[in-house]
Tab-separated table of N, CA and C in Angstrom:
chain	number	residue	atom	x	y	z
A	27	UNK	N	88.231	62.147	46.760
A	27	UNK	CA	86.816	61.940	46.700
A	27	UNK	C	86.276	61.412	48.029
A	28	UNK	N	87.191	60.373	48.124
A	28	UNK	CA	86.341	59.735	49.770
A	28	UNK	C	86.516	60.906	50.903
A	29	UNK	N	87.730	61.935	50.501
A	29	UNK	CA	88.304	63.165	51.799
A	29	UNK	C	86.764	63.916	51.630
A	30	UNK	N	86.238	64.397	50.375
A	30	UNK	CA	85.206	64.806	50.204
A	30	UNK	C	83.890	64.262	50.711
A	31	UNK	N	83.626	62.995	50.621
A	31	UNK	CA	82.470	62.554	50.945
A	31	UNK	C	82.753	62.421	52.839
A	32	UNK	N	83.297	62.637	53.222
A	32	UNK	CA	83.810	62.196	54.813
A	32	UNK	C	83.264	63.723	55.384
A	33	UNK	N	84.009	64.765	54.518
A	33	UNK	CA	83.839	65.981	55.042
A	33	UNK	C	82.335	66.137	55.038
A	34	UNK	N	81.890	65.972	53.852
A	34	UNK	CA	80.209	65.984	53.449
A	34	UNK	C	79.412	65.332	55.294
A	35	UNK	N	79.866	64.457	55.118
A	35	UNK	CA	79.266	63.533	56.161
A	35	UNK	C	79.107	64.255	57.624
A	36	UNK	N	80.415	64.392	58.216
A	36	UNK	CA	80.454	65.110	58.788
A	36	UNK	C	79.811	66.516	59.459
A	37	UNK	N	80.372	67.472	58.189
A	37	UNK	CA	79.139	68.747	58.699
A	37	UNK	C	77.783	68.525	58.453
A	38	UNK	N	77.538	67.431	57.594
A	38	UNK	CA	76.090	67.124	57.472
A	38	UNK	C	75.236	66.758	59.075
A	39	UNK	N	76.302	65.714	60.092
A	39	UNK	CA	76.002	65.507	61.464
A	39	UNK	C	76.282	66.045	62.496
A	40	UNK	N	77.617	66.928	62.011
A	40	UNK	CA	78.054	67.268	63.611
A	40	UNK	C	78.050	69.603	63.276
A	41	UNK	N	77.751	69.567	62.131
A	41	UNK	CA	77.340	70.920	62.120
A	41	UNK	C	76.457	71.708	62.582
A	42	UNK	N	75.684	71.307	63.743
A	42	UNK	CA	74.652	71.874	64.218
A	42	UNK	C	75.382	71.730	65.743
A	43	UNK	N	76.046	70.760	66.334
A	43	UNK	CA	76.618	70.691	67.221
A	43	UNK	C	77.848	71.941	67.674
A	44	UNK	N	78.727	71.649	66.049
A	44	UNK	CA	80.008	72.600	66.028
A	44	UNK	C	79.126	74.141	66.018
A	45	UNK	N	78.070	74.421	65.575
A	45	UNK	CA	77.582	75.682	65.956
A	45	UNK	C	77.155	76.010	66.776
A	46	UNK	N	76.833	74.962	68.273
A	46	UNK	CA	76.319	74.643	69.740
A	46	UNK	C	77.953	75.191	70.135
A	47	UNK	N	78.362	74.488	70.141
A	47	UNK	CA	80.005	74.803	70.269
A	47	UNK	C	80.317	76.162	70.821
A	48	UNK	N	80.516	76.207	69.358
A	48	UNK	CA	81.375	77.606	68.864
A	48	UNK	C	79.882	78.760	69.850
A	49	UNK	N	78.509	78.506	69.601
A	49	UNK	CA	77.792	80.151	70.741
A	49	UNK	C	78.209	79.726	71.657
A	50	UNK	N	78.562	78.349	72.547
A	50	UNK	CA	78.741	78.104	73.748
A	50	UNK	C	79.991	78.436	74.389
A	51	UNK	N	81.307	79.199	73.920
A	51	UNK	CA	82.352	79.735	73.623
A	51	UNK	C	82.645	81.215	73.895
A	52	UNK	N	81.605	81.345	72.553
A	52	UNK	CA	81.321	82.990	72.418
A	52	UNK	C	80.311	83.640	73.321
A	53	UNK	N	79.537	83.097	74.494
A	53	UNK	CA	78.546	83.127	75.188
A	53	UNK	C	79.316	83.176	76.773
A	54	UNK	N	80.460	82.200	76.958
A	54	UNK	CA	81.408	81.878	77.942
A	54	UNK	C	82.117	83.037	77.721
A	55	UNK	N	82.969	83.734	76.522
A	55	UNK	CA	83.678	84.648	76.626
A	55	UNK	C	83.272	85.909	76.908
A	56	UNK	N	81.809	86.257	76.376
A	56	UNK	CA	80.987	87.694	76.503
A	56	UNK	C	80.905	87.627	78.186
A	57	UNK	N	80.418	86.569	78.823
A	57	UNK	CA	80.164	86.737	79.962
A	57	UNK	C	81.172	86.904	80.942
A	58	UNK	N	82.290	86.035	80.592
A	58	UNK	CA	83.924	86.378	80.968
A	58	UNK	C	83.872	87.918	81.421
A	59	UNK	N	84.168	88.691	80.297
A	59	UNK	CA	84.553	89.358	79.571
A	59	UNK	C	83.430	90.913	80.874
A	60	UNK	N	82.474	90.710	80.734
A	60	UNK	CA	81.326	91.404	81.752
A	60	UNK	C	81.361	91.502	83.138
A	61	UNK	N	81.585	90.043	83.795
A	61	UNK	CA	81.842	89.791	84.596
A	61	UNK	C	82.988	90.632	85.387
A	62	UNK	N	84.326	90.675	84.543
A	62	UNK	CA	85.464	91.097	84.435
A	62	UNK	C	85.284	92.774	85.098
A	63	UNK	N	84.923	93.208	83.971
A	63	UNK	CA	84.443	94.906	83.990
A	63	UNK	C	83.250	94.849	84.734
A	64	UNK	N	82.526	94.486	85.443
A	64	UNK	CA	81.893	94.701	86.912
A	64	UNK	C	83.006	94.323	87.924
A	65	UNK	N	83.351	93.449	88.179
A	65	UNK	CA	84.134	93.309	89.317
A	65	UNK	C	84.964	94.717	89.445
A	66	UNK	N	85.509	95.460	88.216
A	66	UNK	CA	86.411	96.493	88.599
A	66	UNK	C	85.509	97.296	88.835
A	67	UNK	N	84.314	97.563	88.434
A	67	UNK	CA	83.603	98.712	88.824
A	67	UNK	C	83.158	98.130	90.655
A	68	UNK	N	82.765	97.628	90.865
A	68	UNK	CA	82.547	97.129	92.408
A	68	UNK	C	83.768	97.482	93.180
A	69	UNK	N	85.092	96.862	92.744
A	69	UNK	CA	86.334	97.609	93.647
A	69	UNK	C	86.567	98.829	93.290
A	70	UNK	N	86.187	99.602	92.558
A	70	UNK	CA	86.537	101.049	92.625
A	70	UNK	C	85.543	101.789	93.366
A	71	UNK	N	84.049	101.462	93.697
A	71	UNK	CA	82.892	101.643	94.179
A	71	UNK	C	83.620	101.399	95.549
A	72	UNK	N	83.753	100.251	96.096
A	72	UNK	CA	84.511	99.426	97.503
A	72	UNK	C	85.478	100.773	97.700
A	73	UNK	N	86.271	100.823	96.864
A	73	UNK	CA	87.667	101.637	97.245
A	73	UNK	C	87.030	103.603	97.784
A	74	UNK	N	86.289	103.881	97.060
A	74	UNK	CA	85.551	105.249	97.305
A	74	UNK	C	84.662	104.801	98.590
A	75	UNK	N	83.784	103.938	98.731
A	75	UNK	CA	83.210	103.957	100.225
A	75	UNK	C	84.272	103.898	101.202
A	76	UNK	N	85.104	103.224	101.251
A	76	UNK	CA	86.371	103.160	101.974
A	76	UNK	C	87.252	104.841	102.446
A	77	UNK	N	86.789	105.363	101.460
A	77	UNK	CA	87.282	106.550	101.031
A	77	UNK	C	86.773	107.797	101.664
A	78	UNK	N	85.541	107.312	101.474
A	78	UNK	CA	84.694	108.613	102.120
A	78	UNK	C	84.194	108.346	103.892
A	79	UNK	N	83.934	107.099	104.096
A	79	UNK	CA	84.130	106.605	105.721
A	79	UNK	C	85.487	106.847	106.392
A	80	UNK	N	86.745	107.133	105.892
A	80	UNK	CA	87.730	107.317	106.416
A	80	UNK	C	87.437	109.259	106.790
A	81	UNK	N	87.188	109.482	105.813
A	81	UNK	CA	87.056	111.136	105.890
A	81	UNK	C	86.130	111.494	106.607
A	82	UNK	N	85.094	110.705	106.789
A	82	UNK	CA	83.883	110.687	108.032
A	82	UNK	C	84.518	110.856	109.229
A	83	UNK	N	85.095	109.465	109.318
A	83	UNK	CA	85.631	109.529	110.779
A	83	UNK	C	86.407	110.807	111.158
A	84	UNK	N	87.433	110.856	110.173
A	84	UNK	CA	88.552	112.259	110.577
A	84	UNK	C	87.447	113.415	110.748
A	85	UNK	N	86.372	113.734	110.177
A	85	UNK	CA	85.792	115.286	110.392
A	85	UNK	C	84.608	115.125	111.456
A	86	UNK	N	84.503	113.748	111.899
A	86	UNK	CA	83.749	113.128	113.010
A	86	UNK	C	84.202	113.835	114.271
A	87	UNK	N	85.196	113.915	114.458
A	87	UNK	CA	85.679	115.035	116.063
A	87	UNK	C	85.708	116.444	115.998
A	88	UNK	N	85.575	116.563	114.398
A	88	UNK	CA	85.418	118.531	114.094
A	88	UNK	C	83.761	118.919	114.875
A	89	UNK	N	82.947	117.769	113.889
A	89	UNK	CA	81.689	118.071	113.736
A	89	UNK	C	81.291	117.832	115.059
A	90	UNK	N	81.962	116.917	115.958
A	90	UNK	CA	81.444	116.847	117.697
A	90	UNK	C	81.819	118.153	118.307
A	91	UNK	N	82.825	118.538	117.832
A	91	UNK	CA	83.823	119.894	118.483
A	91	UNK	C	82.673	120.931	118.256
A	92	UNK	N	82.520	121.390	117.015
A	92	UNK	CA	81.404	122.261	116.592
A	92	UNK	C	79.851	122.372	117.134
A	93	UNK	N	79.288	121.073	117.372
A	93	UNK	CA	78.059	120.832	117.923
A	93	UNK	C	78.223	121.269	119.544
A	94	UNK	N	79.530	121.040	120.304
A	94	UNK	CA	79.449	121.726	121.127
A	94	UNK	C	79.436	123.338	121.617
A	95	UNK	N	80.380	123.824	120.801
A	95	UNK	CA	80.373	125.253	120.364
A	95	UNK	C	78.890	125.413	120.124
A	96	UNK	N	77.977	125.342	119.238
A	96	UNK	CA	76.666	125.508	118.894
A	96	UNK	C	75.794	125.274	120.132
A	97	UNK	N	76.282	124.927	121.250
A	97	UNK	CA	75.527	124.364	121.902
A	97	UNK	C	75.530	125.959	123.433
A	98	UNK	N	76.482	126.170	123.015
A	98	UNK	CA	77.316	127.377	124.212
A	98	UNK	C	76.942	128.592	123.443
A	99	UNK	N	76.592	128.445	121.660
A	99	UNK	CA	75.731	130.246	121.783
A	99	UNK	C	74.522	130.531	122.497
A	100	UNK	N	74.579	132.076	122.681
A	100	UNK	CA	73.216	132.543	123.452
A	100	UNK	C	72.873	133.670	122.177
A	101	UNK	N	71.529	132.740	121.777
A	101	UNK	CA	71.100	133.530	120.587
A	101	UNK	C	70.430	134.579	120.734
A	102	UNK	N	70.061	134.903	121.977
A	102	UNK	CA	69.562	136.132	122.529
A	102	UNK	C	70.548	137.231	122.561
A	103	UNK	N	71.560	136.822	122.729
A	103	UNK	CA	72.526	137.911	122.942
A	103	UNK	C	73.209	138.765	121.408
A	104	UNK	N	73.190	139.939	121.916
A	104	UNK	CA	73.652	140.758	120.885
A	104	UNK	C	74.793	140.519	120.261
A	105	UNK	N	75.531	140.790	118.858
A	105	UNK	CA	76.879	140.393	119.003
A	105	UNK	C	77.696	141.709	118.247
A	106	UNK	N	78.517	142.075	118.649
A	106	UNK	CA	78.629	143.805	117.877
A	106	UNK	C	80.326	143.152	117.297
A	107	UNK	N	80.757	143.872	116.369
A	107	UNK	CA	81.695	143.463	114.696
A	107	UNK	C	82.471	144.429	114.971
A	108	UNK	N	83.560	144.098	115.747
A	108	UNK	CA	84.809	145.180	115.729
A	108	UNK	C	85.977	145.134	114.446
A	109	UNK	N	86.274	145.919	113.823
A	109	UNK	CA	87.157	145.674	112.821
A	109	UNK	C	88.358	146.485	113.204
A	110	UNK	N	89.606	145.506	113.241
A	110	UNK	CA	90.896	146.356	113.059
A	110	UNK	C	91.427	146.066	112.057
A	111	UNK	N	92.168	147.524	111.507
A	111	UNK	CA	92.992	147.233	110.345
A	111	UNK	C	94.552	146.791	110.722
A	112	UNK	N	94.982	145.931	109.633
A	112	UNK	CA	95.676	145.278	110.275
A	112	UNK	C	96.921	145.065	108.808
A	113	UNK	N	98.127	145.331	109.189
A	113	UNK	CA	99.660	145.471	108.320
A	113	UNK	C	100.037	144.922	109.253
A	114	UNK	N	101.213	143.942	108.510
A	114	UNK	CA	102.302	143.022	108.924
A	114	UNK	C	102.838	142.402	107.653
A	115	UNK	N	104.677	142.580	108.273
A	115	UNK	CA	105.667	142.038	107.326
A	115	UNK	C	106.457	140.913	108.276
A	116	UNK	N	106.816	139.792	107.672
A	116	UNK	CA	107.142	138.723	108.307
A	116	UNK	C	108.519	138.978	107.372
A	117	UNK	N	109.608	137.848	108.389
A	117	UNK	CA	110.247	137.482	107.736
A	117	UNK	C	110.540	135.715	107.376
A	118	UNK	N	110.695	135.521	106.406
A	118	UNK	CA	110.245	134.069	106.099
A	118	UNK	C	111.861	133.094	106.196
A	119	UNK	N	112.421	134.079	106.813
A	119	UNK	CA	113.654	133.681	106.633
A	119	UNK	C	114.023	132.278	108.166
A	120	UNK	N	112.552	132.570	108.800
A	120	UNK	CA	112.237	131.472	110.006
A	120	UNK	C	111.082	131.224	109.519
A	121	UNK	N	110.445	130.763	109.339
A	121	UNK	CA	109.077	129.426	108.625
A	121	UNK	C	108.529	129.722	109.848
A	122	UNK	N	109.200	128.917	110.853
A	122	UNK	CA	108.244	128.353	112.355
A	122	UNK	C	107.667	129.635	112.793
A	123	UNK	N	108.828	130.455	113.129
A	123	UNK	CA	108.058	132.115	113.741
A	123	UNK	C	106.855	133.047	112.833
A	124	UNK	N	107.645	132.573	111.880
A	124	UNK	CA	105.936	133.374	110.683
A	124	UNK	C	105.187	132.711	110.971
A	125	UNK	N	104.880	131.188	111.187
A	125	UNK	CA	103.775	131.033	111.292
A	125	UNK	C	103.252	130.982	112.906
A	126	UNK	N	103.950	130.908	113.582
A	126	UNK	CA	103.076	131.092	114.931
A	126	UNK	C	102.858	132.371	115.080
A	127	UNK	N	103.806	133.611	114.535
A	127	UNK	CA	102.611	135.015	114.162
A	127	UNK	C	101.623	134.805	114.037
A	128	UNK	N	101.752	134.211	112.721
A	128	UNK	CA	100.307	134.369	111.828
A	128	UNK	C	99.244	133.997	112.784
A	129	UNK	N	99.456	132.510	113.617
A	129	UNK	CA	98.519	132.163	114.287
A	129	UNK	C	97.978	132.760	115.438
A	130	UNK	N	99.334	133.174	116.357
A	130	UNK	CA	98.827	134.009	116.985
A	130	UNK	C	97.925	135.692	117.085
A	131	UNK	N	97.567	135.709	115.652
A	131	UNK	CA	96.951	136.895	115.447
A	131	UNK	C	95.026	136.476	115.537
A	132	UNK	N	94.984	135.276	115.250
A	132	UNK	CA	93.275	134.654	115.801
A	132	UNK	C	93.356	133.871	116.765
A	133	UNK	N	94.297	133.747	118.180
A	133	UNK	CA	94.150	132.540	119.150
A	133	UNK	C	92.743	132.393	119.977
A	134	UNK	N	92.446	133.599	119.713
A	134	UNK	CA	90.771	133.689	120.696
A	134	UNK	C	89.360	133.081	119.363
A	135	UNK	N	88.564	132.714	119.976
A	135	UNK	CA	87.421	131.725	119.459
A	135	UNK	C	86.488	133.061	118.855
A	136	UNK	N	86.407	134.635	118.907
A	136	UNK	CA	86.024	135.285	118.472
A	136	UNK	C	86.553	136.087	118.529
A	137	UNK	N	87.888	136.290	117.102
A	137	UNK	CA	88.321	136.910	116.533
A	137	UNK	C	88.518	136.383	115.186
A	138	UNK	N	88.855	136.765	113.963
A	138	UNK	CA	89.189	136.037	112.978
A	138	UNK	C	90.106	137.123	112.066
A	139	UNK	N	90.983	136.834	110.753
A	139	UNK	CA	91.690	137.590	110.273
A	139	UNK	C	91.688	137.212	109.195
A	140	UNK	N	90.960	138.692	108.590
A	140	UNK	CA	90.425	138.764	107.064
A	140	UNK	C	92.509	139.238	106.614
A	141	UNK	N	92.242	138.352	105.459
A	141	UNK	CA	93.277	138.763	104.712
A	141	UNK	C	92.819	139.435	103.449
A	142	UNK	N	93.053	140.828	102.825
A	142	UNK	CA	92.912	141.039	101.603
A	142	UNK	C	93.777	141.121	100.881
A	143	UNK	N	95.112	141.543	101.057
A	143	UNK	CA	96.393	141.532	100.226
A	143	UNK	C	97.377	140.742	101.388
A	144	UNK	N	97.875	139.921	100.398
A	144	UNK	CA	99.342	139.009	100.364
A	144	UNK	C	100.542	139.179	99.414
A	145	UNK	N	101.479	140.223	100.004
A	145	UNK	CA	102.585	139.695	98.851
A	145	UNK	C	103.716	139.181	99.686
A	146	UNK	N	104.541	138.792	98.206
A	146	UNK	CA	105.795	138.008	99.054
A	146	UNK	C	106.980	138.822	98.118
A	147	UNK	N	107.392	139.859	99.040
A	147	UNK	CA	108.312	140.839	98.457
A	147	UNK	C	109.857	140.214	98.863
A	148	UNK	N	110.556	140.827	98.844
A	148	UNK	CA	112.090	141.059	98.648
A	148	UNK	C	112.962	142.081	98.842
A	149	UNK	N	113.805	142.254	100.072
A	149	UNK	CA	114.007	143.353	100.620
A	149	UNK	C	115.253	142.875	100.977
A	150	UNK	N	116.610	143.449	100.013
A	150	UNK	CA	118.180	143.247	100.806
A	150	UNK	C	118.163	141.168	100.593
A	151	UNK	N	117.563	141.228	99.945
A	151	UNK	CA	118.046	139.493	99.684
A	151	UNK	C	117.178	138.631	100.864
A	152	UNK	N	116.358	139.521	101.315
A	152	UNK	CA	115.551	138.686	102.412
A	152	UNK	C	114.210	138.613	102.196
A	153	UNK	N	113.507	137.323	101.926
A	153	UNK	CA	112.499	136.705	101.574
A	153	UNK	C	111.162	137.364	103.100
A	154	UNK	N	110.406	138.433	102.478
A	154	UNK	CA	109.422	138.759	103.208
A	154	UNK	C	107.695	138.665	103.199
A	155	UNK	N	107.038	138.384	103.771
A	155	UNK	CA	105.635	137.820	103.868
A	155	UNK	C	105.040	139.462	104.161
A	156	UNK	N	104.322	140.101	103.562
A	156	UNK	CA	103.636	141.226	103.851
A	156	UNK	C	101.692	140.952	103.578
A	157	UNK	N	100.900	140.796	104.742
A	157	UNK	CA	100.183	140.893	105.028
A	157	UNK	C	99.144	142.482	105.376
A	158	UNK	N	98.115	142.784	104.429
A	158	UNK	CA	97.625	143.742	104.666
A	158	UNK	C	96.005	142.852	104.986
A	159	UNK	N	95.361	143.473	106.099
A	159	UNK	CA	93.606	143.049	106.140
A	159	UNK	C	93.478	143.885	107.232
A	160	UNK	N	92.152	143.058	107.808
A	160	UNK	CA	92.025	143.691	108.953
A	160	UNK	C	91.263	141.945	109.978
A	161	UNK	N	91.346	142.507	111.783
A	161	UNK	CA	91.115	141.379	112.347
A	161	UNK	C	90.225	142.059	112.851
A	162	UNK	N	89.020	141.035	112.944
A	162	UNK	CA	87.535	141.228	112.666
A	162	UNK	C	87.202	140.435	114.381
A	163	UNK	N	86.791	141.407	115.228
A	163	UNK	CA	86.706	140.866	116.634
A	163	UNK	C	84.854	140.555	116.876
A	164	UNK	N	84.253	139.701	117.320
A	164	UNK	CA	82.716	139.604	118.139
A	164	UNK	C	82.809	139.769	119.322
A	165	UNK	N	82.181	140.761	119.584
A	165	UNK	CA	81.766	141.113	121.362
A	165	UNK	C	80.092	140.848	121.362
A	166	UNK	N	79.934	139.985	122.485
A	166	UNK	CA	78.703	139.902	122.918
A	166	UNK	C	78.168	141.014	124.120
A	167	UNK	N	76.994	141.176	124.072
A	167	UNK	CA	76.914	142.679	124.609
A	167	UNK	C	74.973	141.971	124.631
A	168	UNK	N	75.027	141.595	126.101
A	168	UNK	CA	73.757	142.031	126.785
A	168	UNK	C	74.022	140.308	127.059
A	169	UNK	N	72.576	139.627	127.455
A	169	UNK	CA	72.294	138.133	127.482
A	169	UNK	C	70.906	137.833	127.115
């Protein structure tokens, strides 16, 4: 009886408090809790600017490279579209030499090499690169 009348007493005085409490808790944890999940959204935000300024910089010497090129056309000048057709079989059985072929087939600043068919055949157990297109030349013609 007295455990009863004590308890009575009690939430009768301090039950408005213990419910100060307990939102002041649940108010601390929501905000916890928010706080928390912004901060990760801010470092993943942080981590992508980081991200995309790095890739700036790297295409930062393309885009200077290019602006100079742009700077050396003469838009007056005519430009006439030579097309050669163009077959080649590599052998892949050297990596390095296929590809400095390959490269050496556009080393000039106006030429380029359309590829339309690529296969990678097999001939006697030897791994071959067969290239069919054509290399597509610009001649300027007048000023």
């Amino acid at each position: 009886m007295i455990r009863n009348l004590i308890k009575q007493e009690v939430l009768r005085y301090y039950k408005k408090e213990f419910y100060l409490w307990l939102g002041a808790v649940l108010l601390l944890g929501l905000s916890l809790s928010l706080s928390i999940k912004e901060y990760k959204k801010l470092t993943i935000n942080l981590q992508s600017q980081a991200t995309v300024e790095e890739s700036y910089y790297k295409l930062s010497k393309e885009i200077v490279r290019l602006k100079e090129v742009l700077k050396r056309i003469n838009l007056k000048a005519t430009q006439t579209m030579i097309s050669i057709p163009f077959n080649g079989t590599y052998d892949l059985r050297d990596l390095n030499k296929a590809i400095f072929n390959v490269k050496n087939l556009t080393q000039s600043n106006a030429s380029f090499l359309v590829i339309r068919e690529l296969k990678l055949i097999k001939e006697n157990d030897i791994p071959k690169l067969k290239l069919t297109g054509e290399i597509v030349v610009f001649q300027s013609e007048g000023s």
